[in-house]
């Protein structure tokens, strides 16, 4: 049976979270890829006669085909999947402006020996390209677009990550930046650390402006404690 965290929150600090395993989104959480996302999706929206600003309000956190389905609801899904493959190739080739979220290198070093997984809407090639461009180590366990049948906000990716790590959902904390990602974490029955300005609007269990403002501690029995710093 998977281990169980001692409590969902630290009794000595109700604003802190405790967990046994961490599930990490990539874009906006570990890697700042906003510049690429905006370039690619603005071009796509204009090609389809859509408002680029409106498109960018729903693109974050989702797989591309799911964004297309929201914006072009009458289009056959097979066309969305085909065009999504084209956009993934564009994004993988465009790494200009891809940088780590502040504090991401130190954060990943702090959790390197702890149970954690990357759970991203990117496919494996895009995840490798962006993590590499940002100079970040790739977690050993990765749940990428190819691993799931449904995009965030569906909880499938996070549930799969928890299962592969060997922990119950209640023992996991999700790190996310987007509305779709926060919703997916909650639907999975997990608590959520929101990273960055987008996440603040979705009332995560704990919010930090970036990863420089997060403290990670581990108790002798392996409980991970996460707290925001001033």
Short mmCIF file of C-alpha atoms in Angstrom, two decimals:
data_model
loop_
_atom_site.label_atom_id
_atom_site.label_comp_id
_atom_site.label_asym_id
_atom_site.label_seq_id
_atom_site.Cartn_x
_atom_site.Cartn_y
_atom_site.Cartn_z
CA UNK A 1 0.00 0.00 0.00
CA UNK A 2 1.26 3.54 -0.68
CA UNK A 3 2.43 5.60 2.25
CA UNK A 4 0.06 8.22 3.61
CA UNK A 5 1.06 11.78 4.44
CA UNK A 6 0.65 12.73 8.08
CA UNK A 7 -1.79 15.56 7.28
CA UNK A 8 -2.96 17.58 4.29
CA UNK A 9 -1.68 20.71 5.99
CA UNK A 10 1.01 21.39 8.56
CA UNK A 11 -0.82 21.82 11.92
CA UNK A 12 1.83 24.32 12.98
CA UNK A 13 1.34 26.38 9.80
CA UNK A 14 -2.07 26.02 8.11
CA UNK A 15 -0.72 27.80 5.02
CA UNK A 16 1.86 25.04 4.43
CA UNK A 17 1.13 21.76 2.65
CA UNK A 18 2.51 18.31 3.32
CA UNK A 19 2.77 15.49 0.82
CA UNK A 20 4.55 12.26 -0.03
CA UNK A 21 4.93 12.92 -3.76
CA UNK A 22 4.96 15.90 -6.13
CA UNK A 23 3.46 16.14 -9.63
CA UNK A 24 4.95 18.96 -11.69
CA UNK A 25 3.51 20.72 -14.69
CA UNK A 26 6.14 22.11 -17.09
CA UNK A 27 5.08 25.19 -19.09
CA UNK A 28 4.53 28.17 -16.81
CA UNK A 29 5.51 26.13 -13.76
CA UNK A 30 9.11 25.06 -14.41
CA UNK A 31 9.71 26.58 -17.84
CA UNK A 32 8.64 30.00 -19.10
CA UNK A 33 7.66 29.31 -22.70
CA UNK A 34 5.05 32.07 -23.01
CA UNK A 35 6.91 33.82 -25.84
CA UNK A 36 6.80 30.71 -28.06
CA UNK A 37 3.21 29.86 -27.14
CA UNK A 38 2.09 33.36 -28.04
CA UNK A 39 3.92 33.36 -31.38
CA UNK A 40 2.62 29.98 -32.48
CA UNK A 41 -0.95 30.37 -31.28
CA UNK A 42 -1.35 33.94 -32.54
CA UNK A 43 -0.39 32.73 -36.01
CA UNK A 44 -2.80 29.82 -35.73
CA UNK A 45 -5.67 32.04 -34.56
CA UNK A 46 -5.14 34.53 -37.39
CA UNK A 47 -5.08 31.72 -39.96
CA UNK A 48 -8.53 30.69 -38.73
CA UNK A 49 -9.98 34.20 -38.47
CA UNK A 50 -10.02 34.12 -34.67
CA UNK A 51 -9.10 36.77 -32.12
CA UNK A 52 -5.55 35.88 -30.97
CA UNK A 53 -6.09 37.38 -27.51
CA UNK A 54 -9.20 35.26 -27.01
CA UNK A 55 -7.29 32.16 -28.10
CA UNK A 56 -4.50 32.82 -25.64
CA UNK A 57 -7.00 32.93 -22.77
CA UNK A 58 -7.73 29.21 -23.19
CA UNK A 59 -4.53 27.73 -24.64
CA UNK A 60 -2.48 27.42 -21.43
CA UNK A 61 -2.45 24.00 -19.80
CA UNK A 62 -4.34 22.15 -22.50
CA UNK A 63 -3.16 19.94 -25.31
CA UNK A 64 -3.46 21.76 -28.60
CA UNK A 65 -6.30 19.65 -29.99
CA UNK A 66 -8.38 20.45 -26.89
CA UNK A 67 -7.81 24.17 -27.34
CA UNK A 68 -8.83 23.88 -30.99
CA UNK A 69 -12.00 22.02 -30.01
CA UNK A 70 -12.98 24.89 -27.72
CA UNK A 71 -12.26 27.56 -30.31
CA UNK A 72 -13.61 25.69 -33.36
CA UNK A 73 -16.40 23.57 -31.84
CA UNK A 74 -17.89 22.52 -35.19
CA UNK A 75 -14.65 21.24 -36.70
CA UNK A 76 -14.07 17.46 -36.89
CA UNK A 77 -11.73 16.31 -34.13
CA UNK A 78 -9.47 14.47 -36.57
CA UNK A 79 -8.56 17.84 -38.10
CA UNK A 80 -7.73 19.17 -34.65
CA UNK A 81 -5.41 16.24 -33.99
CA UNK A 82 -3.72 16.65 -37.37
CA UNK A 83 -3.16 20.36 -36.90
CA UNK A 84 -2.02 19.82 -33.33
CA UNK A 85 0.80 17.64 -34.66
CA UNK A 86 1.86 20.50 -36.92
CA UNK A 87 1.83 23.00 -34.06
CA UNK A 88 3.82 20.66 -31.81
CA UNK A 89 6.50 20.51 -34.48
CA UNK A 90 6.51 24.33 -34.73
CA UNK A 91 6.81 24.71 -30.97
CA UNK A 92 9.55 22.10 -30.69
CA UNK A 93 11.61 23.93 -33.31
CA UNK A 94 11.07 27.38 -31.77
CA UNK A 95 13.01 27.69 -28.51
CA UNK A 96 13.68 31.43 -28.67
CA UNK A 97 12.87 32.93 -25.28
CA UNK A 98 12.42 29.62 -23.46
CA UNK A 99 13.90 30.12 -19.98
CA UNK A 100 13.49 28.56 -16.54
CA UNK A 101 10.90 29.97 -14.19
CA UNK A 102 12.86 31.80 -11.46
CA UNK A 103 13.88 29.30 -8.79
CA UNK A 104 13.23 26.23 -10.95
CA UNK A 105 16.85 24.95 -10.97
CA UNK A 106 17.13 25.11 -7.18
CA UNK A 107 13.66 23.63 -6.73
CA UNK A 108 14.39 20.63 -8.96
CA UNK A 109 17.67 20.10 -7.13
CA UNK A 110 15.78 20.13 -3.82
CA UNK A 111 13.29 17.48 -4.97
CA UNK A 112 15.72 15.35 -7.00
CA UNK A 113 15.74 12.51 -4.47
CA UNK A 114 12.05 12.83 -3.56
CA UNK A 115 9.14 11.09 -5.31
CA UNK A 116 8.16 13.39 -8.18
CA UNK A 117 7.04 13.28 -11.79
CA UNK A 118 6.59 15.65 -14.70
CA UNK A 119 2.94 15.77 -15.86
CA UNK A 120 2.71 17.94 -18.96
CA UNK A 121 0.41 18.55 -21.91
CA UNK A 122 3.51 18.67 -24.13
CA UNK A 123 4.55 15.58 -26.03
CA UNK A 124 7.86 13.91 -25.21
CA UNK A 125 9.82 15.74 -27.91
CA UNK A 126 8.54 19.17 -26.90
CA UNK A 127 9.10 18.46 -23.20
CA UNK A 128 12.70 17.39 -23.86
CA UNK A 129 13.33 20.43 -26.06
CA UNK A 130 11.97 22.95 -23.59
CA UNK A 131 13.52 21.43 -20.47
CA UNK A 132 16.83 21.29 -22.32
CA UNK A 133 16.56 24.89 -23.56
CA UNK A 134 15.85 26.01 -20.00
CA UNK A 135 18.81 24.02 -18.69
CA UNK A 136 16.64 21.94 -16.37
CA UNK A 137 17.07 18.25 -15.51
CA UNK A 138 14.32 16.00 -16.79
CA UNK A 139 12.50 14.05 -14.05
CA UNK A 140 12.92 10.30 -14.39
CA UNK A 141 9.17 9.75 -14.46
CA UNK A 142 7.29 11.68 -17.13
CA UNK A 143 3.63 11.70 -18.11
CA UNK A 144 3.48 13.43 -21.50
CA UNK A 145 0.75 13.89 -24.09
CA UNK A 146 1.33 10.44 -25.58
CA UNK A 147 0.64 8.80 -22.21
CA UNK A 148 -2.97 9.94 -21.80
CA UNK A 149 -6.22 9.82 -23.71
CA UNK A 150 -7.61 13.11 -22.37
CA UNK A 151 -6.14 16.58 -21.93
CA UNK A 152 -6.17 18.68 -18.78
CA UNK A 153 -8.54 19.70 -17.19
CA UNK A 154 -9.20 15.95 -17.20
CA UNK A 155 -7.33 14.45 -14.21
CA UNK A 156 -6.00 11.42 -16.11
CA UNK A 157 -2.39 12.64 -16.29
CA UNK A 158 -2.11 13.42 -12.60
CA UNK A 159 -3.79 10.17 -11.58
CA UNK A 160 -1.42 8.26 -13.84
CA UNK A 161 1.58 10.06 -12.34
CA UNK A 162 0.46 9.28 -8.79
CA UNK A 163 -0.14 5.62 -9.65
CA UNK A 164 3.26 5.23 -11.30
CA UNK A 165 4.95 6.79 -8.27
CA UNK A 166 2.97 4.43 -6.02
CA UNK A 167 1.05 7.00 -3.99
CA UNK A 168 -2.61 7.71 -3.40
CA UNK A 169 -3.95 10.96 -4.88
CA UNK A 170 -4.49 12.45 -1.43
CA UNK A 171 -0.76 12.06 -0.75
CA UNK A 172 0.24 14.09 -3.82
CA UNK A 173 0.59 17.82 -4.39
CA UNK A 174 0.32 19.24 -7.90
CA UNK A 175 2.34 22.24 -9.13
CA UNK A 176 0.44 24.20 -11.80
CA UNK A 177 0.09 27.62 -13.41
CA UNK A 178 -3.07 27.40 -15.53
CA UNK A 179 -6.81 27.19 -15.01
CA UNK A 180 -6.97 23.84 -16.81
CA UNK A 181 -4.08 22.47 -14.75
CA UNK A 182 -5.45 23.61 -11.39
CA UNK A 183 -8.83 22.11 -12.31
CA UNK A 184 -7.16 18.83 -13.30
CA UNK A 185 -5.30 18.63 -9.99
CA UNK A 186 -8.46 19.24 -8.02
CA UNK A 187 -10.41 16.71 -10.09
CA UNK A 188 -7.70 14.17 -9.25
CA UNK A 189 -8.32 14.75 -5.53
CA UNK A 190 -4.97 16.47 -5.01
CA UNK A 191 -3.94 19.75 -3.46
CA UNK A 192 -2.40 22.37 -5.68
CA UNK A 193 0.53 24.77 -5.45
CA UNK A 194 -0.14 27.57 -7.91
CA UNK A 195 2.96 29.06 -9.50
CA UNK A 196 3.00 32.50 -11.12
CA UNK A 197 0.43 35.20 -11.83
CA UNK A 198 -2.01 33.07 -13.86
CA UNK A 199 -2.49 30.60 -11.04
CA UNK A 200 -3.42 33.21 -8.44
CA UNK A 201 -6.85 33.69 -10.01
CA UNK A 202 -7.84 30.05 -9.46
CA UNK A 203 -7.47 29.89 -5.67
CA UNK A 204 -4.85 27.13 -5.36
CA UNK A 205 -4.22 25.70 -1.92
CA UNK A 206 -0.88 27.52 -1.84
CA UNK A 207 0.31 30.26 -4.21
CA UNK A 208 3.82 31.53 -4.93
CA UNK A 209 4.82 34.21 -7.47
CA UNK A 210 7.65 31.92 -8.62
CA UNK A 211 9.72 29.06 -7.25
CA UNK A 212 12.18 31.34 -5.46
CA UNK A 213 9.36 31.92 -2.97
CA UNK A 214 8.85 28.28 -2.04
CA UNK A 215 10.56 26.40 0.78
CA UNK A 216 10.85 22.61 0.56
CA UNK A 217 11.62 20.59 3.69
CA UNK A 218 11.56 16.85 4.33
CA UNK A 219 10.91 15.21 7.69
CA UNK A 220 12.74 12.15 8.96
CA UNK A 221 9.82 9.92 7.90
CA UNK A 222 9.75 11.30 4.37
CA UNK A 223 6.90 13.81 4.58
CA UNK A 224 7.51 16.73 2.20
CA UNK A 225 6.61 20.14 3.62
CA UNK A 226 5.93 23.00 1.23
CA UNK A 227 5.62 26.60 2.43
CA UNK A 228 5.57 30.03 0.81
CA UNK A 229 8.27 32.45 1.88
CA UNK A 230 8.11 36.23 2.16
#
